[in-house]
């Protein structure tokens, strides 16, 4: 994504922002937070600028949009929207939503930041004609519980690893978009005996900066007792307002219109799949925790670090017109990891929803070339 002009800290942050898991959004959507530019916090509100343009409501979305339509994409079968969800699994005491269709070798689909299993609406029916397809809602998103926990990339990794062990129960291909892509990578690295292939669609994640040095220092008593509590109070006020604003239907429509390259697949189905989870009583608190805690820890996990632990084939299905994560990132991943196949698509950040027929074909072609060793008994 091209970084918009920021505030007074734009110069020192502009290059690093592009490497964040999620990208910032135009300052016009954060005008209420512009005045929060405390130097010691390194413009943390600006760093979390993706909140409304990479993410709507309780985190964000990985879709793009224009004028709303009510008919599904021409010639592409669409998953039925069920307001109450499909299937649920209990994980660590939390209710996790997932969809499962078809029979055969398993494919597990992982949505992007703030989306849900319904974002794979045009992929599940087609892939299920040949394979057993699962689509899971990550904890804190979609129809899964809005758990009040300390969110971290490893929470979602553990969730997907346990889902593969407890629900899928056999070797599988894991596919992810945006945040879901990075989650697919870390899950595959953590469970190599069960993941036979990974497909990334405009994945989140950043390469490590070898020149960066940690400049963390111990907090002073003043910082612990006064500065930190005041900062948290201020963050809650600002982020509470932003969450309230972001979950309004008009705001959702506005953001969708601003970021989708091809608007033909943006419809009421998609809007409802975003607004419904935002109505959860805990959604606002989840939003706050994701903005203030998850974002601060994301740099601990880098693409090069995870790719160094990966052993299975990797497919990159990359929307070349993505304003957030351009083709240069895909090329760098391919250069770093030799077992990579790259398919470029004329689409934005979410090619699976924007050009589903092309994404489905590319994914099916790639999977057909893998050595698949599923269990003889369907579990």
mmCIF file of C-alpha atoms in Angstrom:
data_model
loop_
_atom_site.group_PDB
_atom_site.id
_atom_site.type_symbol
_atom_site.label_atom_id
_atom_site.label_comp_id
_atom_site.label_asym_id
_atom_site.label_seq_id
_atom_site.Cartn_x
_atom_site.Cartn_y
_atom_site.Cartn_z
ATOM 1 C CA UNK A 1 0.000 0.000 0.000
ATOM 2 C CA UNK A 2 1.280 3.422 -0.758
ATOM 3 C CA UNK A 3 1.778 5.214 2.519
ATOM 4 C CA UNK A 4 -0.127 8.476 2.799
ATOM 5 C CA UNK A 5 1.410 11.582 4.288
ATOM 6 C CA UNK A 6 1.443 11.170 8.024
ATOM 7 C CA UNK A 7 1.875 13.542 10.908
ATOM 8 C CA UNK A 8 5.029 15.008 12.362
ATOM 9 C CA UNK A 9 6.540 11.564 12.822
ATOM 10 C CA UNK A 10 5.902 10.507 9.232
ATOM 11 C CA UNK A 11 9.491 10.790 8.076
ATOM 12 C CA UNK A 12 11.036 8.352 10.536
ATOM 13 C CA UNK A 13 8.139 5.924 10.318
ATOM 14 C CA UNK A 14 7.194 5.910 6.648
ATOM 15 C CA UNK A 15 9.635 3.220 5.533
ATOM 16 C CA UNK A 16 9.059 0.937 8.486
ATOM 17 C CA UNK A 17 5.292 1.176 8.235
ATOM 18 C CA UNK A 18 5.360 -0.556 4.882
ATOM 19 C CA UNK A 19 6.871 -3.602 6.528
ATOM 20 C CA UNK A 20 4.217 -4.038 9.189
ATOM 21 C CA UNK A 21 1.935 -7.070 9.108
ATOM 22 C CA UNK A 22 -0.855 -4.696 8.189
ATOM 23 C CA UNK A 23 -0.632 -1.367 6.497
ATOM 24 C CA UNK A 24 -1.721 2.100 7.571
ATOM 25 C CA UNK A 25 -4.769 3.874 6.288
ATOM 26 C CA UNK A 26 -5.203 7.437 5.114
ATOM 27 C CA UNK A 27 -5.054 10.073 7.794
ATOM 28 C CA UNK A 28 -8.464 11.306 6.738
ATOM 29 C CA UNK A 29 -9.832 8.259 8.582
ATOM 30 C CA UNK A 30 -7.849 9.075 11.695
ATOM 31 C CA UNK A 31 -8.296 12.813 11.901
ATOM 32 C CA UNK A 32 -9.539 12.429 15.446
ATOM 33 C CA UNK A 33 -6.225 10.860 16.483
ATOM 34 C CA UNK A 34 -3.767 13.136 14.690
ATOM 35 C CA UNK A 35 -3.018 15.089 17.795
ATOM 36 C CA UNK A 36 -1.688 11.981 19.527
ATOM 37 C CA UNK A 37 1.955 12.231 18.485
ATOM 38 C CA UNK A 38 3.879 11.752 21.693
ATOM 39 C CA UNK A 39 7.496 11.215 20.684
ATOM 40 C CA UNK A 40 8.255 8.663 23.363
ATOM 41 C CA UNK A 41 5.512 6.409 22.051
ATOM 42 C CA UNK A 42 6.847 6.730 18.506
ATOM 43 C CA UNK A 43 3.457 7.717 17.170
ATOM 44 C CA UNK A 44 1.831 4.435 18.128
ATOM 45 C CA UNK A 45 -1.541 5.572 16.910
ATOM 46 C CA UNK A 46 -0.075 6.277 13.486
ATOM 47 C CA UNK A 47 1.653 2.894 13.432
ATOM 48 C CA UNK A 48 -1.686 1.283 14.017
ATOM 49 C CA UNK A 49 -3.185 3.282 11.221
ATOM 50 C CA UNK A 50 -4.287 0.180 9.383
ATOM 51 C CA UNK A 51 -7.169 -0.017 11.840
ATOM 52 C CA UNK A 52 -9.746 1.408 9.497
ATOM 53 C CA UNK A 53 -8.303 0.819 6.088
ATOM 54 C CA UNK A 54 -6.740 -2.579 6.520
ATOM 55 C CA UNK A 55 -9.318 -3.409 9.046
ATOM 56 C CA UNK A 56 -12.873 -2.536 9.636
ATOM 57 C CA UNK A 57 -14.677 -2.947 12.932
ATOM 58 C CA UNK A 58 -13.193 -5.353 15.468
ATOM 59 C CA UNK A 59 -9.959 -5.430 13.570
ATOM 60 C CA UNK A 60 -10.212 -5.072 9.860
ATOM 61 C CA UNK A 61 -11.072 -6.705 6.637
ATOM 62 C CA UNK A 62 -9.101 -8.071 3.777
ATOM 63 C CA UNK A 63 -11.557 -7.089 1.071
ATOM 64 C CA UNK A 64 -12.085 -4.143 -1.184
ATOM 65 C CA UNK A 65 -15.162 -2.492 -2.545
ATOM 66 C CA UNK A 66 -17.323 -0.179 -4.539
ATOM 67 C CA UNK A 67 -21.059 -0.102 -5.258
ATOM 68 C CA UNK A 68 -22.982 -2.841 -3.476
ATOM 69 C CA UNK A 69 -24.715 -5.576 -5.445
ATOM 70 C CA UNK A 70 -26.957 -8.394 -4.275
ATOM 71 C CA UNK A 71 -26.351 -11.038 -6.935
ATOM 72 C CA UNK A 72 -23.418 -13.489 -6.682
ATOM 73 C CA UNK A 73 -20.577 -13.364 -9.189
ATOM 74 C CA UNK A 74 -21.743 -14.557 -12.566
ATOM 75 C CA UNK A 75 -21.113 -18.259 -13.105
ATOM 76 C CA UNK A 76 -19.467 -18.792 -9.696
ATOM 77 C CA UNK A 77 -21.231 -20.810 -7.016
ATOM 78 C CA UNK A 78 -21.443 -19.032 -3.674
ATOM 79 C CA UNK A 79 -21.482 -20.434 -0.149
ATOM 80 C CA UNK A 80 -24.834 -19.948 1.548
ATOM 81 C CA UNK A 81 -24.711 -17.214 4.156
ATOM 82 C CA UNK A 82 -25.950 -18.531 7.501
ATOM 83 C CA UNK A 83 -26.439 -15.830 10.154
ATOM 84 C CA UNK A 84 -25.910 -18.389 12.921
ATOM 85 C CA UNK A 85 -22.839 -19.931 11.331
ATOM 86 C CA UNK A 86 -22.115 -23.525 10.345
ATOM 87 C CA UNK A 87 -20.087 -25.696 12.737
ATOM 88 C CA UNK A 88 -18.440 -25.008 16.090
ATOM 89 C CA UNK A 89 -15.460 -26.508 17.891
ATOM 90 C CA UNK A 90 -14.390 -25.804 21.455
ATOM 91 C CA UNK A 91 -10.742 -24.789 21.740
ATOM 92 C CA UNK A 92 -9.231 -23.807 25.080
ATOM 93 C CA UNK A 93 -12.715 -23.058 26.334
ATOM 94 C CA UNK A 94 -13.555 -20.820 23.350
ATOM 95 C CA UNK A 95 -16.169 -21.458 20.664
ATOM 96 C CA UNK A 96 -14.544 -21.596 17.223
ATOM 97 C CA UNK A 97 -16.572 -21.384 14.027
ATOM 98 C CA UNK A 98 -15.733 -23.306 10.876
ATOM 99 C CA UNK A 99 -17.250 -24.450 7.603
ATOM 100 C CA UNK A 100 -16.637 -27.876 6.082
ATOM 101 C CA UNK A 101 -17.784 -29.128 2.683
ATOM 102 C CA UNK A 102 -16.825 -31.879 0.240
ATOM 103 C CA UNK A 103 -14.879 -35.122 0.483
ATOM 104 C CA UNK A 104 -11.313 -36.119 -0.271
ATOM 105 C CA UNK A 105 -7.939 -34.618 0.559
ATOM 106 C CA UNK A 106 -8.309 -31.733 3.058
ATOM 107 C CA UNK A 107 -7.752 -28.055 2.292
ATOM 108 C CA UNK A 108 -7.869 -25.588 5.189
ATOM 109 C CA UNK A 109 -8.682 -21.937 4.395
ATOM 110 C CA UNK A 110 -7.699 -19.115 6.774
ATOM 111 C CA UNK A 111 -9.186 -15.641 6.360
ATOM 112 C CA UNK A 112 -7.480 -12.264 6.673
ATOM 113 C CA UNK A 113 -7.547 -9.662 9.420
ATOM 114 C CA UNK A 114 -11.124 -8.951 10.503
ATOM 115 C CA UNK A 115 -12.752 -11.198 7.912
ATOM 116 C CA UNK A 116 -14.258 -14.663 8.454
ATOM 117 C CA UNK A 117 -14.805 -18.041 6.834
ATOM 118 C CA UNK A 118 -17.504 -16.391 4.713
ATOM 119 C CA UNK A 119 -14.791 -14.482 2.870
ATOM 120 C CA UNK A 120 -14.067 -17.778 1.082
ATOM 121 C CA UNK A 121 -17.655 -17.818 -0.207
ATOM 122 C CA UNK A 122 -16.660 -18.240 -3.869
ATOM 123 C CA UNK A 123 -13.875 -20.726 -3.191
ATOM 124 C CA UNK A 124 -15.385 -23.303 -0.835
ATOM 125 C CA UNK A 125 -18.072 -24.655 -3.223
ATOM 126 C CA UNK A 126 -15.661 -24.970 -6.162
ATOM 127 C CA UNK A 127 -12.789 -26.528 -4.216
ATOM 128 C CA UNK A 128 -15.241 -28.887 -2.474
ATOM 129 C CA UNK A 129 -16.041 -30.536 -5.816
ATOM 130 C CA UNK A 130 -12.678 -32.329 -5.590
ATOM 131 C CA UNK A 131 -11.485 -31.939 -2.001
ATOM 132 C CA UNK A 132 -12.686 -31.724 1.584
ATOM 133 C CA UNK A 133 -12.601 -28.022 2.378
ATOM 134 C CA UNK A 134 -12.442 -26.429 5.804
ATOM 135 C CA UNK A 135 -12.638 -22.683 6.468
ATOM 136 C CA UNK A 136 -11.983 -21.557 10.024
ATOM 137 C CA UNK A 137 -12.677 -18.313 11.876
ATOM 138 C CA UNK A 138 -9.641 -17.237 13.873
ATOM 139 C CA UNK A 139 -10.224 -16.463 17.545
ATOM 140 C CA UNK A 140 -11.462 -12.893 17.918
ATOM 141 C CA UNK A 141 -12.871 -12.743 14.395
ATOM 142 C CA UNK A 142 -15.998 -13.729 12.519
ATOM 143 C CA UNK A 143 -18.313 -16.141 14.302
ATOM 144 C CA UNK A 144 -15.629 -17.363 16.709
ATOM 145 C CA UNK A 145 -15.606 -16.085 20.283
ATOM 146 C CA UNK A 146 -14.359 -12.566 20.905
ATOM 147 C CA UNK A 147 -12.082 -13.793 23.661
ATOM 148 C CA UNK A 148 -10.600 -11.258 26.073
ATOM 149 C CA UNK A 149 -7.037 -12.561 25.926
ATOM 150 C CA UNK A 150 -3.598 -11.211 25.094
ATOM 151 C CA UNK A 151 -3.533 -11.595 21.297
ATOM 152 C CA UNK A 152 -0.354 -12.740 19.623
ATOM 153 C CA UNK A 153 0.489 -14.362 16.282
ATOM 154 C CA UNK A 154 1.246 -17.591 18.138
ATOM 155 C CA UNK A 155 -2.302 -17.760 19.508
ATOM 156 C CA UNK A 156 -3.650 -18.189 15.980
ATOM 157 C CA UNK A 157 -0.808 -20.561 15.102
ATOM 158 C CA UNK A 158 -1.731 -22.779 18.041
ATOM 159 C CA UNK A 159 -5.405 -22.593 17.104
ATOM 160 C CA UNK A 160 -4.762 -23.759 13.539
ATOM 161 C CA UNK A 161 -2.299 -26.459 14.629
ATOM 162 C CA UNK A 162 -4.856 -27.867 17.090
ATOM 163 C CA UNK A 163 -7.612 -27.604 14.473
ATOM 164 C CA UNK A 164 -5.493 -29.702 12.111
ATOM 165 C CA UNK A 165 -4.855 -32.258 14.853
ATOM 166 C CA UNK A 166 -8.336 -32.460 16.362
ATOM 167 C CA UNK A 167 -10.729 -31.745 13.468
ATOM 168 C CA UNK A 168 -8.890 -32.402 10.191
ATOM 169 C CA UNK A 169 -6.839 -35.302 11.620
ATOM 170 C CA UNK A 170 -4.845 -36.003 8.450
ATOM 171 C CA UNK A 171 -2.324 -34.345 6.100
ATOM 172 C CA UNK A 172 -3.657 -31.183 4.486
ATOM 173 C CA UNK A 173 -2.910 -28.146 2.346
ATOM 174 C CA UNK A 174 -3.248 -24.855 4.239
ATOM 175 C CA UNK A 175 -4.282 -21.674 2.409
ATOM 176 C CA UNK A 176 -4.317 -18.166 3.856
ATOM 177 C CA UNK A 177 -4.972 -14.573 2.862
ATOM 178 C CA UNK A 178 -3.295 -11.576 4.530
ATOM 179 C CA UNK A 179 -3.056 -12.343 8.274
ATOM 180 C CA UNK A 180 -4.330 -15.823 7.438
ATOM 181 C CA UNK A 181 -1.349 -16.292 5.149
ATOM 182 C CA UNK A 182 1.142 -15.582 7.899
ATOM 183 C CA UNK A 183 -0.864 -17.826 10.229
ATOM 184 C CA UNK A 184 -0.735 -20.612 7.629
ATOM 185 C CA UNK A 185 3.044 -20.265 7.420
ATOM 186 C CA UNK A 186 3.688 -20.449 11.157
ATOM 187 C CA UNK A 187 1.232 -23.343 11.516
ATOM 188 C CA UNK A 188 2.961 -25.273 8.726
ATOM 189 C CA UNK A 189 6.359 -24.655 10.305
ATOM 190 C CA UNK A 190 4.999 -25.898 13.618
ATOM 191 C CA UNK A 191 3.340 -29.018 12.223
ATOM 192 C CA UNK A 192 5.453 -30.178 9.238
ATOM 193 C CA UNK A 193 4.267 -33.798 9.497
ATOM 194 C CA UNK A 194 0.677 -32.790 8.691
ATOM 195 C CA UNK A 195 0.992 -29.830 6.297
ATOM 196 C CA UNK A 196 1.995 -30.951 2.803
ATOM 197 C CA UNK A 197 1.682 -27.557 1.143
ATOM 198 C CA UNK A 198 0.974 -23.886 1.863
ATOM 199 C CA UNK A 199 -0.683 -21.333 -0.434
ATOM 200 C CA UNK A 200 -0.456 -17.622 0.345
ATOM 201 C CA UNK A 201 -2.697 -14.953 -1.129
ATOM 202 C CA UNK A 202 -1.089 -11.538 -0.546
ATOM 203 C CA UNK A 203 0.217 -12.635 2.807
ATOM 204 C CA UNK A 204 0.917 -10.465 5.816
ATOM 205 C CA UNK A 205 4.312 -10.613 7.474
ATOM 206 C CA UNK A 206 7.546 -8.720 7.180
ATOM 207 C CA UNK A 207 11.152 -9.611 6.552
ATOM 208 C CA UNK A 208 13.517 -8.943 9.412
ATOM 209 C CA UNK A 209 15.756 -5.901 9.371
ATOM 210 C CA UNK A 210 19.290 -7.084 10.091
ATOM 211 C CA UNK A 211 20.357 -3.519 10.839
ATOM 212 C CA UNK A 212 17.718 -2.914 13.452
ATOM 213 C CA UNK A 213 18.763 -2.913 17.072
ATOM 214 C CA UNK A 214 16.561 -3.132 20.082
ATOM 215 C CA UNK A 215 16.583 0.099 22.016
ATOM 216 C CA UNK A 216 14.258 -1.074 24.723
ATOM 217 C CA UNK A 217 15.060 0.198 28.184
ATOM 218 C CA UNK A 218 13.585 -0.420 31.582
ATOM 219 C CA UNK A 219 10.573 1.655 32.430
ATOM 220 C CA UNK A 220 11.142 4.292 35.031
ATOM 221 C CA UNK A 221 8.884 4.549 38.048
ATOM 222 C CA UNK A 222 7.350 7.689 36.531
ATOM 223 C CA UNK A 223 6.547 5.837 33.308
ATOM 224 C CA UNK A 224 4.996 2.896 35.138
ATOM 225 C CA UNK A 225 3.002 4.931 37.618
ATOM 226 C CA UNK A 226 1.843 7.901 35.544
ATOM 227 C CA UNK A 227 2.740 7.924 31.843
ATOM 228 C CA UNK A 228 1.669 4.370 31.007
ATOM 229 C CA UNK A 229 -1.773 4.549 32.714
ATOM 230 C CA UNK A 230 -2.489 7.935 31.131
ATOM 231 C CA UNK A 231 -1.480 6.662 27.720
ATOM 232 C CA UNK A 232 -3.768 3.643 28.094
ATOM 233 C CA UNK A 233 -6.699 5.857 29.099
ATOM 234 C CA UNK A 234 -6.119 8.069 26.080
ATOM 235 C CA UNK A 235 -5.805 5.079 23.765
ATOM 236 C CA UNK A 236 -9.069 3.636 25.064
ATOM 237 C CA UNK A 237 -10.900 6.901 24.421
ATOM 238 C CA UNK A 238 -9.555 7.338 20.902
ATOM 239 C CA UNK A 239 -9.838 3.685 19.875
ATOM 240 C CA UNK A 240 -13.295 3.423 21.413
ATOM 241 C CA UNK A 241 -14.464 6.281 19.219
ATOM 242 C CA UNK A 242 -12.752 4.820 16.159
ATOM 243 C CA UNK A 243 -14.359 1.428 16.736
ATOM 244 C CA UNK A 244 -17.797 2.985 17.109
ATOM 245 C CA UNK A 245 -17.234 4.962 13.909
ATOM 246 C CA UNK A 246 -15.760 2.046 11.990
ATOM 247 C CA UNK A 247 -18.636 -0.344 12.588
ATOM 248 C CA UNK A 248 -21.235 2.018 11.145
ATOM 249 C CA UNK A 249 -22.595 0.636 7.838
ATOM 250 C CA UNK A 250 -21.860 3.889 6.034
ATOM 251 C CA UNK A 251 -18.214 3.789 7.146
ATOM 252 C CA UNK A 252 -17.856 0.155 6.148
ATOM 253 C CA UNK A 253 -19.263 0.913 2.718
ATOM 254 C CA UNK A 254 -16.967 3.921 2.375
ATOM 255 C CA UNK A 255 -13.851 1.926 3.218
ATOM 256 C CA UNK A 256 -14.873 -0.917 0.932
ATOM 257 C CA UNK A 257 -15.317 1.529 -1.915
ATOM 258 C CA UNK A 258 -11.895 3.027 -1.298
ATOM 259 C CA UNK A 259 -9.863 -0.166 -1.529
ATOM 260 C CA UNK A 260 -11.396 -2.775 -3.843
ATOM 261 C CA UNK A 261 -9.881 -2.848 -7.327
ATOM 262 C CA UNK A 262 -12.817 -4.686 -8.926
ATOM 263 C CA UNK A 263 -16.083 -3.886 -7.190
ATOM 264 C CA UNK A 264 -18.268 -6.481 -8.906
ATOM 265 C CA UNK A 265 -18.093 -8.979 -6.021
ATOM 266 C CA UNK A 266 -18.786 -6.521 -3.208
ATOM 267 C CA UNK A 267 -22.344 -7.005 -2.003
ATOM 268 C CA UNK A 268 -24.686 -7.094 0.963
ATOM 269 C CA UNK A 269 -23.430 -10.588 1.827
ATOM 270 C CA UNK A 270 -19.926 -9.241 2.355
ATOM 271 C CA UNK A 271 -21.076 -6.211 4.347
ATOM 272 C CA UNK A 272 -23.174 -8.354 6.685
ATOM 273 C CA UNK A 273 -20.289 -10.763 7.232
ATOM 274 C CA UNK A 274 -18.384 -7.760 8.619
ATOM 275 C CA UNK A 275 -21.110 -5.956 10.584
ATOM 276 C CA UNK A 276 -22.559 -8.995 12.346
ATOM 277 C CA UNK A 277 -19.383 -9.937 14.296
ATOM 278 C CA UNK A 278 -18.904 -6.267 15.244
ATOM 279 C CA UNK A 279 -22.159 -6.384 17.215
ATOM 280 C CA UNK A 280 -20.649 -8.806 19.743
ATOM 281 C CA UNK A 281 -20.451 -7.190 23.218
ATOM 282 C CA UNK A 282 -16.727 -7.974 23.422
ATOM 283 C CA UNK A 283 -15.854 -6.756 19.917
ATOM 284 C CA UNK A 284 -14.775 -3.304 21.070
ATOM 285 C CA UNK A 285 -12.409 -4.681 23.709
ATOM 286 C CA UNK A 286 -10.940 -7.162 21.214
ATOM 287 C CA UNK A 287 -10.375 -4.251 18.845
ATOM 288 C CA UNK A 288 -8.553 -2.333 21.576
ATOM 289 C CA UNK A 289 -6.338 -5.287 22.461
ATOM 290 C CA UNK A 290 -5.467 -5.974 18.859
ATOM 291 C CA UNK A 291 -4.572 -2.357 18.233
ATOM 292 C CA UNK A 292 -2.527 -1.760 21.370
ATOM 293 C CA UNK A 293 -0.978 -5.136 22.137
ATOM 294 C CA UNK A 294 -0.840 -7.383 19.103
ATOM 295 C CA UNK A 295 0.557 -4.624 16.907
ATOM 296 C CA UNK A 296 3.371 -3.920 19.382
ATOM 297 C CA UNK A 297 4.527 -7.545 19.281
ATOM 298 C CA UNK A 298 4.194 -8.360 15.597
ATOM 299 C CA UNK A 299 7.830 -7.622 14.703
ATOM 300 C CA UNK A 300 8.952 -10.552 16.863
ATOM 301 C CA UNK A 301 7.987 -12.912 14.046
ATOM 302 C CA UNK A 302 9.480 -12.383 10.588
ATOM 303 C CA UNK A 303 8.879 -13.981 7.211
ATOM 304 C CA UNK A 304 12.495 -15.000 6.807
ATOM 305 C CA UNK A 305 12.467 -16.588 10.249
ATOM 306 C CA UNK A 306 9.347 -18.631 9.510
ATOM 307 C CA UNK A 307 10.351 -19.523 5.941
ATOM 308 C CA UNK A 308 13.658 -20.840 7.287
ATOM 309 C CA UNK A 309 11.669 -23.431 9.247
ATOM 310 C CA UNK A 310 9.312 -24.349 6.395
ATOM 311 C CA UNK A 311 9.858 -27.583 4.460
ATOM 312 C CA UNK A 312 6.805 -28.063 2.224
ATOM 313 C CA UNK A 313 6.011 -26.617 -1.239
ATOM 314 C CA UNK A 314 4.748 -23.039 -1.264
ATOM 315 C CA UNK A 315 2.353 -21.350 -3.693
ATOM 316 C CA UNK A 316 2.016 -17.584 -3.974
ATOM 317 C CA UNK A 317 -1.265 -16.440 -5.521
ATOM 318 C CA UNK A 318 -0.563 -12.724 -5.688
ATOM 319 C CA UNK A 319 -2.838 -9.869 -6.615
ATOM 320 C CA UNK A 320 -0.424 -7.587 -8.441
ATOM 321 C CA UNK A 321 -2.691 -4.553 -8.039
ATOM 322 C CA UNK A 322 -2.734 -4.781 -4.254
ATOM 323 C CA UNK A 323 -2.203 -1.246 -2.906
ATOM 324 C CA UNK A 324 -0.918 -2.673 0.388
ATOM 325 C CA UNK A 325 1.290 -5.657 -0.468
ATOM 326 C CA UNK A 326 2.649 -5.374 -3.991
ATOM 327 C CA UNK A 327 4.342 -7.984 -6.203
ATOM 328 C CA UNK A 328 7.810 -7.047 -4.926
ATOM 329 C CA UNK A 329 7.052 -8.886 -1.695
ATOM 330 C CA UNK A 330 6.029 -12.028 -3.573
ATOM 331 C CA UNK A 331 9.227 -11.882 -5.601
ATOM 332 C CA UNK A 332 11.291 -11.557 -2.444
ATOM 333 C CA UNK A 333 9.580 -14.574 -0.863
ATOM 334 C CA UNK A 334 10.221 -16.600 -4.016
ATOM 335 C CA UNK A 335 13.897 -15.626 -3.997
ATOM 336 C CA UNK A 336 14.245 -16.547 -0.333
ATOM 337 C CA UNK A 337 12.382 -19.889 -0.439
ATOM 338 C CA UNK A 338 13.334 -22.154 -3.388
ATOM 339 C CA UNK A 339 10.246 -24.400 -3.185
ATOM 340 C CA UNK A 340 7.998 -21.522 -4.244
ATOM 341 C CA UNK A 341 5.641 -21.304 -7.219
ATOM 342 C CA UNK A 342 4.316 -17.846 -8.105
ATOM 343 C CA UNK A 343 1.082 -17.038 -9.934
ATOM 344 C CA UNK A 344 0.379 -13.359 -10.571
ATOM 345 C CA UNK A 345 -3.241 -12.248 -10.792
ATOM 346 C CA UNK A 346 -4.661 -8.925 -11.895
ATOM 347 C CA UNK A 347 -6.415 -8.228 -8.625
ATOM 348 C CA UNK A 348 -6.053 -6.423 -5.334
ATOM 349 C CA UNK A 349 -5.396 -7.598 -1.803
ATOM 350 C CA UNK A 350 -7.908 -10.462 -1.885
ATOM 351 C CA UNK A 351 -7.704 -12.210 -5.257
ATOM 352 C CA UNK A 352 -9.737 -15.171 -3.996
ATOM 353 C CA UNK A 353 -12.803 -12.941 -3.663
ATOM 354 C CA UNK A 354 -12.070 -10.521 -6.481
ATOM 355 C CA UNK A 355 -11.195 -13.042 -9.219
ATOM 356 C CA UNK A 356 -12.351 -16.330 -7.635
ATOM 357 C CA UNK A 357 -12.480 -18.269 -10.883
ATOM 358 C CA UNK A 358 -8.808 -17.527 -11.581
ATOM 359 C CA UNK A 359 -7.711 -18.112 -7.990
ATOM 360 C CA UNK A 360 -9.609 -21.393 -7.798
ATOM 361 C CA UNK A 361 -8.087 -22.678 -11.023
ATOM 362 C CA UNK A 362 -4.549 -21.736 -10.020
ATOM 363 C CA UNK A 363 -4.942 -23.359 -6.623
ATOM 364 C CA UNK A 364 -6.455 -26.549 -8.061
ATOM 365 C CA UNK A 365 -3.725 -26.813 -10.697
ATOM 366 C CA UNK A 366 -1.019 -26.454 -8.056
ATOM 367 C CA UNK A 367 -2.590 -28.953 -5.643
ATOM 368 C CA UNK A 368 -2.953 -31.521 -8.434
ATOM 369 C CA UNK A 369 0.819 -31.477 -8.813
ATOM 370 C CA UNK A 370 1.522 -32.154 -5.121
ATOM 371 C CA UNK A 371 2.187 -35.586 -3.680
ATOM 372 C CA UNK A 372 -0.886 -35.974 -1.523
ATOM 373 C CA UNK A 373 -0.891 -38.650 1.137
ATOM 374 C CA UNK A 374 -4.221 -38.481 2.851
ATOM 375 C CA UNK A 375 -5.416 -41.067 5.322
ATOM 376 C CA UNK A 376 -7.305 -43.927 3.629
ATOM 377 C CA UNK A 377 -10.261 -43.326 5.920
ATOM 378 C CA UNK A 378 -12.096 -40.023 5.826
ATOM 379 C CA UNK A 379 -12.278 -38.742 9.395
#
